[in-house]
Coordinates of C-alpha atoms and ligand atoms in Angstrom, one line a residue:
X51 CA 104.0 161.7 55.6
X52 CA 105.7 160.9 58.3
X53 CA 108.3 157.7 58.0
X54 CA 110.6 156.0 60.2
X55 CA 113.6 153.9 58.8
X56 CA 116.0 151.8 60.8
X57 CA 119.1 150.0 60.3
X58 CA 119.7 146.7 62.3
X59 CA 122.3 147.6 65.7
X60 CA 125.5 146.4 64.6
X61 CA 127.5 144.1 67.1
X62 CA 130.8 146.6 67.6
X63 CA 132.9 142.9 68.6
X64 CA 134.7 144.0 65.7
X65 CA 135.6 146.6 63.6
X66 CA 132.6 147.6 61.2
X67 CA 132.5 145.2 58.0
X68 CA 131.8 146.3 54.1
X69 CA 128.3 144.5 54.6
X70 CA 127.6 147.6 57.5
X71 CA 128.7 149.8 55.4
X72 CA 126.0 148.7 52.9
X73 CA 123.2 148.4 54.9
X74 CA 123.9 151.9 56.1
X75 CA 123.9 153.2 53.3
X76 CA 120.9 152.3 51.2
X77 CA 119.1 153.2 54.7
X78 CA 120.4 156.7 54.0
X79 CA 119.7 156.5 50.6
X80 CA 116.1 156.0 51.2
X81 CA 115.7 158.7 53.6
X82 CA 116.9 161.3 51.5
X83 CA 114.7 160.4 48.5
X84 CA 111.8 160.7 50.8
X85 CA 112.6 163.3 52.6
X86 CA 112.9 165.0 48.7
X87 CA 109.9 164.1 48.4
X88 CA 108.9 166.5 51.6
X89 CA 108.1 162.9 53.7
X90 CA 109.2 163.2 57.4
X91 CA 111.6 160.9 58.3
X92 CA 113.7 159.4 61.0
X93 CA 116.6 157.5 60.4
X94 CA 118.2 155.6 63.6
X95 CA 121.4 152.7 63.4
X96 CA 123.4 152.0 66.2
X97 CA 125.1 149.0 68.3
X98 CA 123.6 146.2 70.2
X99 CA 126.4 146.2 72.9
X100 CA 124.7 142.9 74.9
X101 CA 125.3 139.0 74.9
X102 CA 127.8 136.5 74.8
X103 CA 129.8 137.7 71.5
X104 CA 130.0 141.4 73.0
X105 CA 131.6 139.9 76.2
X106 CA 134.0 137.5 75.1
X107 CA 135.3 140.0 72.3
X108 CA 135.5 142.8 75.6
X109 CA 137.4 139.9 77.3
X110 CA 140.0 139.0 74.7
X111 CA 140.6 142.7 74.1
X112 CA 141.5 142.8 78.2
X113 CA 139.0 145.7 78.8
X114 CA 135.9 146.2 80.8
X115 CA 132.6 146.2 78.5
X116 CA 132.0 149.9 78.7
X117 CA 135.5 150.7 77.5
X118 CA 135.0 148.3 74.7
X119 CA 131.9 149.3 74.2
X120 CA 132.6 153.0 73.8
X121 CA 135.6 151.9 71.7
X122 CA 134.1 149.9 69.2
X123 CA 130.6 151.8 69.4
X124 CA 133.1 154.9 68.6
X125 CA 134.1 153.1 64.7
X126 CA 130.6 152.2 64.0
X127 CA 129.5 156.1 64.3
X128 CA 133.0 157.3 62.5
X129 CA 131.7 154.7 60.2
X130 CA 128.2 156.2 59.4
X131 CA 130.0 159.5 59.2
X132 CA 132.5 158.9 56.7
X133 CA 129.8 157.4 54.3
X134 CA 127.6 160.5 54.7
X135 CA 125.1 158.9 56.4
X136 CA 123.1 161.4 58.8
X137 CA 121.0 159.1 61.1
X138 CA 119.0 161.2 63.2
X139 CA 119.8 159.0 66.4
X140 CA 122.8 156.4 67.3
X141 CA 121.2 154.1 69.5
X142 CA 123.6 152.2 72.2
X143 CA 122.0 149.6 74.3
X144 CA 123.9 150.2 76.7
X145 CA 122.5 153.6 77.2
X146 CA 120.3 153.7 80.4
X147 CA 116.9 155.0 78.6
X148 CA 117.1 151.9 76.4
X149 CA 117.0 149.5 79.7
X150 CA 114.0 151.6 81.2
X151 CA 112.1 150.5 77.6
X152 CA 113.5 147.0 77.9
X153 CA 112.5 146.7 81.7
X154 CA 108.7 148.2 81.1
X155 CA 108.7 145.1 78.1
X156 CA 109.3 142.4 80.4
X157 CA 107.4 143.7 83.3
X158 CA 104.1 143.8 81.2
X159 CA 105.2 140.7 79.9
X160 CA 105.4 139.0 83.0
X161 CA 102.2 141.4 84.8
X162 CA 100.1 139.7 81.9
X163 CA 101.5 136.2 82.7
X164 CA 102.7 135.4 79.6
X165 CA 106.2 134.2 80.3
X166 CA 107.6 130.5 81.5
X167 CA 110.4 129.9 83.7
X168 CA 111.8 126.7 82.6
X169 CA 115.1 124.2 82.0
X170 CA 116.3 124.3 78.4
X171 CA 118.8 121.6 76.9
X172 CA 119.8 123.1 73.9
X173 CA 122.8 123.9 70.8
X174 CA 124.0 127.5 70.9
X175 CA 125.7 129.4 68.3
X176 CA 127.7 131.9 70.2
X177 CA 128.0 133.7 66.5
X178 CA 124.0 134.0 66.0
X179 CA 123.5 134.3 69.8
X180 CA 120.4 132.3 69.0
X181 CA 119.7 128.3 69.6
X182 CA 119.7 126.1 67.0
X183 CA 118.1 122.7 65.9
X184 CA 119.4 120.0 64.2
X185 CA 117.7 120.8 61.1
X186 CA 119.2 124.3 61.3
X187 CA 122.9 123.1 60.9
X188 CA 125.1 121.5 58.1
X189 CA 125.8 117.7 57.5
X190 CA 128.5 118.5 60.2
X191 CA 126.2 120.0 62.6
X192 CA 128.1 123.5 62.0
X193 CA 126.1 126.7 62.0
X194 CA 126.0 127.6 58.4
X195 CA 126.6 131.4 59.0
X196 CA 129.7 130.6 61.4
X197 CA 131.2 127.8 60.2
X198 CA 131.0 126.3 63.6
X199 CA 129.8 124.0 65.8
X200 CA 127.3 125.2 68.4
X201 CA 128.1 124.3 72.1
X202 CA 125.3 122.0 74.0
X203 CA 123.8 124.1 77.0
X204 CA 121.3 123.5 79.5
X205 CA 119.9 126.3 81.5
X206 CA 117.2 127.7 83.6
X207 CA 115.6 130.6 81.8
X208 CA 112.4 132.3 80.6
X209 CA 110.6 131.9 77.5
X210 CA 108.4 133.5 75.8
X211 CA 105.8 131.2 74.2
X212 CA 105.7 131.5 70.3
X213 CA 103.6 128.9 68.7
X214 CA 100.0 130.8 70.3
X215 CA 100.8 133.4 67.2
X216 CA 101.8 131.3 64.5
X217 CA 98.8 131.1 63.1
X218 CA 98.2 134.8 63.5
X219 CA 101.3 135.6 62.1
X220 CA 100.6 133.1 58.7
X221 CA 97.4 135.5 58.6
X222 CA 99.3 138.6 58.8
X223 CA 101.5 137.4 56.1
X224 CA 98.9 136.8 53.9
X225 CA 97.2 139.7 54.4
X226 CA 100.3 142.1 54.0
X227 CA 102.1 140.9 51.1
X228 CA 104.3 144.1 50.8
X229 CA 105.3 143.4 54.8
X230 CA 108.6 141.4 53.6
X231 CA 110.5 142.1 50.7
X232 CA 111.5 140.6 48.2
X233 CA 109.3 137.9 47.8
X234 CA 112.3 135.2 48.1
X235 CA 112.8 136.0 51.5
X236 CA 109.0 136.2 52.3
X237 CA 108.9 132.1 51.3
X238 CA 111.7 131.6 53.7
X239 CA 109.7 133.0 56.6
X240 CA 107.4 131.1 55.8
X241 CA 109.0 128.0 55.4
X242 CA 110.3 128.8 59.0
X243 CA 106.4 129.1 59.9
X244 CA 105.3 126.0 58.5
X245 CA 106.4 123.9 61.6
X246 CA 104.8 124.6 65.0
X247 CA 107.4 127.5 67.0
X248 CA 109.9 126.5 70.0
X249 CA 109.7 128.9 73.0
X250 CA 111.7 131.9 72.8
X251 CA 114.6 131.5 75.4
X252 CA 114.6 135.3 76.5
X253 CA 117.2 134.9 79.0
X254 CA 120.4 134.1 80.4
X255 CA 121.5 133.0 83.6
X256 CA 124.1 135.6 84.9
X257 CA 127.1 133.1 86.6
X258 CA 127.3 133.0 82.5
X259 CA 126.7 136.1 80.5
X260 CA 126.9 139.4 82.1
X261 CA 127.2 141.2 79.7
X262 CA 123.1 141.9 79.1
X263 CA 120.6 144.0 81.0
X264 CA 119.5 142.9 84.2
X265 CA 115.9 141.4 84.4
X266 CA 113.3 143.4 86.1
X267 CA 112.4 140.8 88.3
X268 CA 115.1 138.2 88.8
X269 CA 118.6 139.1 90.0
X270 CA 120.0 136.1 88.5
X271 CA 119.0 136.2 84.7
X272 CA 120.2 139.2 82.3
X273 CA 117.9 139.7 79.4
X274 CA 118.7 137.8 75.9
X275 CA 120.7 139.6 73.3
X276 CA 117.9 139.5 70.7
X277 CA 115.2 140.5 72.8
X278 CA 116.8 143.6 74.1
X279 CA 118.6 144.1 70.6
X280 CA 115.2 144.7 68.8
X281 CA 113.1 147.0 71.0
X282 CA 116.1 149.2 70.0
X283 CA 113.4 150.3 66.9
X284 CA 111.1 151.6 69.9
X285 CA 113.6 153.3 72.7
X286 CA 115.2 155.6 69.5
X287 CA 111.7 157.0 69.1
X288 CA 110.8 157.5 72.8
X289 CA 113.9 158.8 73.2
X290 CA 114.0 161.3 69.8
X291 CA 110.1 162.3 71.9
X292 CA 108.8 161.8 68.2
X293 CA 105.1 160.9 67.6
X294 CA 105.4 157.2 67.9
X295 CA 102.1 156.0 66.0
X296 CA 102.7 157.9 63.0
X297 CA 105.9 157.1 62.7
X298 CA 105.1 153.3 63.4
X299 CA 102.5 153.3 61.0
X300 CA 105.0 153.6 58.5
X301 CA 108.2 151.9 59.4
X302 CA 110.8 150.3 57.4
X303 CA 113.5 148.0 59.2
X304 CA 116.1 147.4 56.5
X305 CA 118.4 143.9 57.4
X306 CA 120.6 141.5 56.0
X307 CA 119.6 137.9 55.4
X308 CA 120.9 136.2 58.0
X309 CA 118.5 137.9 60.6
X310 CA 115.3 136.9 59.3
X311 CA 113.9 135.0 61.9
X312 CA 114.6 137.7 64.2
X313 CA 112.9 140.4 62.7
X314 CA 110.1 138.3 60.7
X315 CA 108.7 136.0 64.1
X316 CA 110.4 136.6 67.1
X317 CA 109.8 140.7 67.0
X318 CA 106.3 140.6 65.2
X319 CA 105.2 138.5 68.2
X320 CA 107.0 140.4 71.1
X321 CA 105.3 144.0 69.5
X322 CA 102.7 142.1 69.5
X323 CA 102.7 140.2 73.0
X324 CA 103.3 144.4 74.1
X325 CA 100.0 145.6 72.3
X326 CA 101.9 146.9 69.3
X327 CA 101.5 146.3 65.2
X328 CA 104.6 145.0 63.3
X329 CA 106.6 147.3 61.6
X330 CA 105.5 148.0 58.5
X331 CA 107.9 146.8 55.8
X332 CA 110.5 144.7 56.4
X333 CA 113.5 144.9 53.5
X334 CA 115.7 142.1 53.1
X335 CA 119.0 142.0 51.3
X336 CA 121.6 139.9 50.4
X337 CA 125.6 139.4 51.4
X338 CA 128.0 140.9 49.8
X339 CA 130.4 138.2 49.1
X340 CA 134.5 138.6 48.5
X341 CA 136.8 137.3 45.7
X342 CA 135.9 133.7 45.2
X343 CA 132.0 134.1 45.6
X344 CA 132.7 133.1 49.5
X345 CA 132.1 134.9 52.7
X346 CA 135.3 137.6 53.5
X347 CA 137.9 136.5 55.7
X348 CA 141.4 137.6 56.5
X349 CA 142.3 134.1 56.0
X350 CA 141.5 133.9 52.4
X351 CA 142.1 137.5 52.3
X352 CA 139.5 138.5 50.0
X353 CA 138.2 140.9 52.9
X354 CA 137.4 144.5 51.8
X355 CA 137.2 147.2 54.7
X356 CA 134.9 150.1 54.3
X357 CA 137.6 152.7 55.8
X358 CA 140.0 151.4 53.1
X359 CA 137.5 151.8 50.5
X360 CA 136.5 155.2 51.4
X361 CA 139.9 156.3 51.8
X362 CA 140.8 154.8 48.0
X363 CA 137.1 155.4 46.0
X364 CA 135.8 158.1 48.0
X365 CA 132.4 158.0 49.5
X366 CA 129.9 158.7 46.7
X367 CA 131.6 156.1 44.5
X368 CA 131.0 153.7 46.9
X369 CA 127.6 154.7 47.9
X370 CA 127.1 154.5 44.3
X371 CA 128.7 151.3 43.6
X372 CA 125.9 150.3 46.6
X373 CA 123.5 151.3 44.6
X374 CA 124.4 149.6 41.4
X375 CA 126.0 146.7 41.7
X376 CA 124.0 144.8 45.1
X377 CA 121.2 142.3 43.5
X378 CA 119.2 142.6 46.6
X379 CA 117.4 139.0 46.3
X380 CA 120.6 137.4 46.0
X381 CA 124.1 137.8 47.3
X382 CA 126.6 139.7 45.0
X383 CA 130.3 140.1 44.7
X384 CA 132.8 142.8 46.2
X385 CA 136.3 143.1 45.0
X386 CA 139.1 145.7 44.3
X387 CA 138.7 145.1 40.7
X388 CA 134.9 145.7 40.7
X389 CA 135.3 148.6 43.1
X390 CA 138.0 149.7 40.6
X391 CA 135.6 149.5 37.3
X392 CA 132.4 150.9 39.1
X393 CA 134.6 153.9 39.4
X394 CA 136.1 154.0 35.9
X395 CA 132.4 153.6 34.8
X396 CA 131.6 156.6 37.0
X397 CA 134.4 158.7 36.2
X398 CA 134.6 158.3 32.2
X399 CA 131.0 158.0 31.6
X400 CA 128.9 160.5 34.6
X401 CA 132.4 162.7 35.8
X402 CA 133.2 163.1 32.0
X403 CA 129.7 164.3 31.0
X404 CA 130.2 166.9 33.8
X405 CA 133.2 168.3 33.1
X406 CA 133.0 167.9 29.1
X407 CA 129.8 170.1 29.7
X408 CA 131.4 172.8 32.2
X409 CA 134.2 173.1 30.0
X410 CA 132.2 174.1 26.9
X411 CA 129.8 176.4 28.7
X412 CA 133.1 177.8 30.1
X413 CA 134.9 178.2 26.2
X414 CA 131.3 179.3 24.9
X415 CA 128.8 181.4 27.1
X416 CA 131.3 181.9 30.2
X417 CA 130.3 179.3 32.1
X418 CA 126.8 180.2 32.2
X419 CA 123.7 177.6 30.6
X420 CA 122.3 180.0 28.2
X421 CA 118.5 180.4 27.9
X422 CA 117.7 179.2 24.5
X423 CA 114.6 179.0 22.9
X424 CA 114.5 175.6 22.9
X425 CA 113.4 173.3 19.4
X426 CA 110.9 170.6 19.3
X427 CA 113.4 167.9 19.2
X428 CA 115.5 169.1 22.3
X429 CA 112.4 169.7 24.1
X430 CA 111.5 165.8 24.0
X431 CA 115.5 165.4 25.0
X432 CA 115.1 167.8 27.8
X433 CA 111.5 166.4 28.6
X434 CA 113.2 162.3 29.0
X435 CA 116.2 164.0 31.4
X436 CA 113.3 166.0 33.4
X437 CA 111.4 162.6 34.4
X438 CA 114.9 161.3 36.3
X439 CA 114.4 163.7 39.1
X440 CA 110.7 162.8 39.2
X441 CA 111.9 159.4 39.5
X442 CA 113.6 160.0 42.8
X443 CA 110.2 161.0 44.4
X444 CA 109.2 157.4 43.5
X445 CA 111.4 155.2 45.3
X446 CA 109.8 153.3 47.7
X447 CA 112.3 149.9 48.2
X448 CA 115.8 148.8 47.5
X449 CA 115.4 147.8 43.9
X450 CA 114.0 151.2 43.1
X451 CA 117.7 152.6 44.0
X452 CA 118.9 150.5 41.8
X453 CA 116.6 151.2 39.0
X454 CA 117.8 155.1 39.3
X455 CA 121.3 154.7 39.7
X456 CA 121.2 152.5 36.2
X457 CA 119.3 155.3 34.8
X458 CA 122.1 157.8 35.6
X459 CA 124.1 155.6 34.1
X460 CA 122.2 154.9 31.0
X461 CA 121.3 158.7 30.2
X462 CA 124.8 159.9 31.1
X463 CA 125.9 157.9 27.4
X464 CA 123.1 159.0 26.0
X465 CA 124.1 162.6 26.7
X466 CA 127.6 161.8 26.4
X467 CA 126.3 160.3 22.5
X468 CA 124.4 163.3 22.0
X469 CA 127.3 165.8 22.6
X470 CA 129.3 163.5 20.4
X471 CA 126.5 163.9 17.6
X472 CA 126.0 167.9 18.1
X473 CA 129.7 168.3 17.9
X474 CA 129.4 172.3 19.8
X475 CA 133.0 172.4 18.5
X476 CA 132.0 172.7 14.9
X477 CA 129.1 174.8 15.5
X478 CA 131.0 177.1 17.5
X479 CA 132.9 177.9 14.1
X480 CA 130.0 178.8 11.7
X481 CA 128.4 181.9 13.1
X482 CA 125.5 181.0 11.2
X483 CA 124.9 178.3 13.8
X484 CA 125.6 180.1 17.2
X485 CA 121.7 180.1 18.2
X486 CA 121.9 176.1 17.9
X487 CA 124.9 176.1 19.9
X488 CA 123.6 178.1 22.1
X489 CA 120.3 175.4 22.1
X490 CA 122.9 172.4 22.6
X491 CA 124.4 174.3 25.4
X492 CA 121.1 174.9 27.0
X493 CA 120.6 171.2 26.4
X494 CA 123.6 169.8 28.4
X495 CA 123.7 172.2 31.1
X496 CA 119.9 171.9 32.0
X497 CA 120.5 168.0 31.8
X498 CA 123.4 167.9 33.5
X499 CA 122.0 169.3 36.2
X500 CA 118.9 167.3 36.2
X501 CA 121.4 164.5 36.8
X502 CA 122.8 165.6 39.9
X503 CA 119.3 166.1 41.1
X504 CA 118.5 162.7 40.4
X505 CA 121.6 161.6 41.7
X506 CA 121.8 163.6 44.9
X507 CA 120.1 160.3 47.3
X508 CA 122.9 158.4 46.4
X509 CA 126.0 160.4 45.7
X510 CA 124.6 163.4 48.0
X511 CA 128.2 165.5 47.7
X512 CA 128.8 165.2 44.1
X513 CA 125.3 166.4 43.3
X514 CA 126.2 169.7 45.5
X515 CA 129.2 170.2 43.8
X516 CA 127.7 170.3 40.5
X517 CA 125.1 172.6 41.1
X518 CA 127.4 174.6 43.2
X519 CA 130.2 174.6 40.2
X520 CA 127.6 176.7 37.9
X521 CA 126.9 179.1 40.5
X522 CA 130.8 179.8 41.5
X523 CA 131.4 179.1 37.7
X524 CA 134.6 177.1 38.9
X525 CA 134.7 173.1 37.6
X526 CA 135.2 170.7 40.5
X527 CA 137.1 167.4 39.7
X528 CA 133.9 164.5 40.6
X529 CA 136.5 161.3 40.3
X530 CA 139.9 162.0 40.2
X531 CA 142.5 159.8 38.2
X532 CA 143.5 157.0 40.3
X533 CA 146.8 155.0 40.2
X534 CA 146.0 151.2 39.9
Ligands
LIG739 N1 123.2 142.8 66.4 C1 122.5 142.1 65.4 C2 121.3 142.9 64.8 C3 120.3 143.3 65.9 S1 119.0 144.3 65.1 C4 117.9 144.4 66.3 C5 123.4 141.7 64.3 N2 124.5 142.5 64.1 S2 125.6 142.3 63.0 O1 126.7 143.2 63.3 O2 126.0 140.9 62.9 O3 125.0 142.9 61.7 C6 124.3 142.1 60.8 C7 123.9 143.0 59.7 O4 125.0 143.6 59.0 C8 123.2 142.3 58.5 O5 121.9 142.0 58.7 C9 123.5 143.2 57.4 O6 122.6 144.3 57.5 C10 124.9 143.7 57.6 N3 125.9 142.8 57.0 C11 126.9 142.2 57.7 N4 127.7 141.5 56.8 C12 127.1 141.6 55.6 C13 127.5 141.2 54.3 N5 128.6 140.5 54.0 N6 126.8 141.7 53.2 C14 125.7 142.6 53.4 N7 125.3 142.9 54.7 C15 125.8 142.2 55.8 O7 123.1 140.8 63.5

């Protein structure tokens, strides 16, 4: 089957965040376990280079956009690298293919009539890049993602009417239950759709932002962040000259909580306003929260930087701590200390099982897993450590990584347990028992490598190394010792 993944376009204003890091990742995640599972898949992140933010950031930095653009762009892709994630294309809105897509949107868009040029008084959150309504906002009137208070603004701009496909969209909810996930985030979308829709404001005047792509038809108006920002999911497959319907058909768009609205009303009607289906899953996720249960900031300095974590943990521990430790539905801690115990967790419990297993294949059959006639009991052992890697081929969502990674967890003791109960040490000594040894042997090597298997969507390096370690017969250090 042919599937197409996406992550959202990250806004390079600053230098990528943990939460990036994350989305990144369980994006890649879920593209290698289907791609195990022989699906074809596409895989595209990138950055949304347009709006306000973008050019006030380029500003304060003293540079022209392009130069801060490429700059910034530059950290987000070293980014993706460094955490093993292989998208098949980086999209940059900036790139000139991606205009062409956004220009052919508006132009139908305005050929069919369906856009209103009107004055808008209105509060702006630079932060969201969106307008907001009194409702939206604390009892300060601050945006509660930024912590600020949007500015008042009154502009002449176009709109793209919304409220026509509220009722459609209500239908379309109902009718696709698996469209948003988890169900906690479905209620909020609809909560949003409860009330009739404002316009869409998809424009800005240009004596005021820039930094945007230039509308098809009107000189003086650049195109709105979030507009142009979205049709990002369709320029990366025009431009990749992939299949588009099959690959729409089944398309997930994995995002953070905070951009909801976004991708649950404003791009389900503008696919829609262009003739095309939604995507097909939407997957929602949490924050990731620092030290204090409250959003990271260098103030507080409970901020944790993927390059720092990388550079400490290594990559597959913190594509595994990913995996484990994020409640999806809800927002979940990150902190040195947590980062720090995932990967003593990992180390003494997974990394040991490894290399407690290479190193008695290496003292007992030279390094090899011998081929044992195996007995009933070991079979049904073997039989439970089989099913992980079959598990892989059945992860279709964010809590199914989850569900795996605990179950590498949880059958790493148990093997860990069961060496401790075989004790290969003491058989080794009674040559009476060297055929059960050998069984035991047979037992941990198969399983151990059945773990890597399984593990291989998340911690994609380690598993090679393992497998790689029985064929070179030389034992690979997983999770070194670190200093704390
Ligand atoms: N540019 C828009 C998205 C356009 S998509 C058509 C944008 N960019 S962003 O840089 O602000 O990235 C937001 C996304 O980053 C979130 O939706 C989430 O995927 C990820 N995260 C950023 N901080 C996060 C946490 N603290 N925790 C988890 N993920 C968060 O919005």
């Amino acid at each position: 089957m042919k599937k197409y993944i996406t992550t959202p376009i990250y806004y390079p204003n600053g230098d990528p965040h943990i939460g990036h890091a994350y989305t990144t990742v369980m994006c890649d995640i879920l593209r290698r376990a289907w791609k195990a599972r022989n699906d074809e898949v596409i895989f595209t992140t990138g950055t949304d280079e347009h709006g306000q933010k973008m050019q006030e950031a380029a500003e304060a930095a003293g540079l022209s956009f392009e130069e801060f653009a490429d700059r910034q762009s530059a950290r987000f892709r070293e980014l993706a690298d460094l955490l093993n994630a292989s998208p098949d294309f980086f999209i940059r809105t900036s790139m000139e293919e991606h205009k062409k897509v956004v220009h052919e949107w508006l132009s139908s868009a305005h050929e069919k009539g369906i856009l209103v040029k009107k004055k808008y008084k209105g509060l702006y959150c630079v932060g969201c890049e969106q307008f907001k309504k009194e409702s939206d906002l604390d009892q300060r009137g601050f945006c509660t993602d930024h912590q600020k208070a949007p500015v008042e603004m009154e502009e002449e701009n176009y709109f793209l009417p919304l409220e026509p496909h509220r009722q459609w969209l209500l239908k379309y909810i109902e009718d696709n239950p698996e469209w948003i996930q988890p169900e906690s985030y479905k209620t909020e979308v609809l909560n949003m759709l409860a009330e009739p829709l404002e316009d869409l404001s998809i424009s800005r005047p240009k004596s005021r932002v820039s930094c945007g792509v230039e509308f098809p038809f009107d000189s003086e108006q650049v195109v709105y962040v979030w507009y142009d920002a979205l049709i990002n999911y369709v320029t990366s497959l025009k431009i990749l000259g992939a299949d588009f319907d099959s690959y729409w058909a089944n398309s997930v768009h994995v995002i953070g909580k905070d951009i909801i609205k976004p991708h649950c009303i404003f791009w389900p009607i503008m696919l829609r306003s262009f003739g095309l289906p939604p995507a097909s899953r939407t997957f929602i996720h949490g924050f990731f929260l620092g030290e204090g249960h409250v959003k990271m900031s260098k103030s507080i300095g409970n901020v944790i930087d993927p390059f720092e974590t990388i550079a400490e943990f290594g990559t597959d521990a913190l594509r595994f701590y990913f995996a484990h430790n994020a409640a999806i539905a809800k927002d979940s801690l990150i902190t040195k200390d947590l980062l720090a115990s995932s990967y003593s967790v990992l180390a003494n419990n997974f990394g040991n099982l490894y290399l407690r297993t290479f190193k008695m294949l290496e003292k007992y059959n030279n390094a090899e897993i011998p081929d044992a006639p195996q007995s009933e009991e070991n079979k049904k052992i073997l039989l439970g450590l089989h099913r992980i890697v079959g598990r892989v081929g059945d992860i279709r969502d964010l809590s199914d990584i989850q569900t795996l990674a605990t179950d590498i967890l949880r059958l790493s003791s148990e093997m860990n347990g069961y060496i401790d109960a075989a004790k290969p040490w003491a058989l080794a000594k009674d040559e009476t028992k060297l055929d059960e040894l050998m069984q035991v042997l047979n037992v941990l090597g198969q399983g151990i490598k059945y773990l890597a298997e399984a593990a291989r969507p998340i911690m994609p390096d380690t598993a090679e190394k393992i497998i790689k370690s029985f064929e070179t017969k030389e034992p690979v250090v997983l999770f070194p010792k670190r200093e704390y």
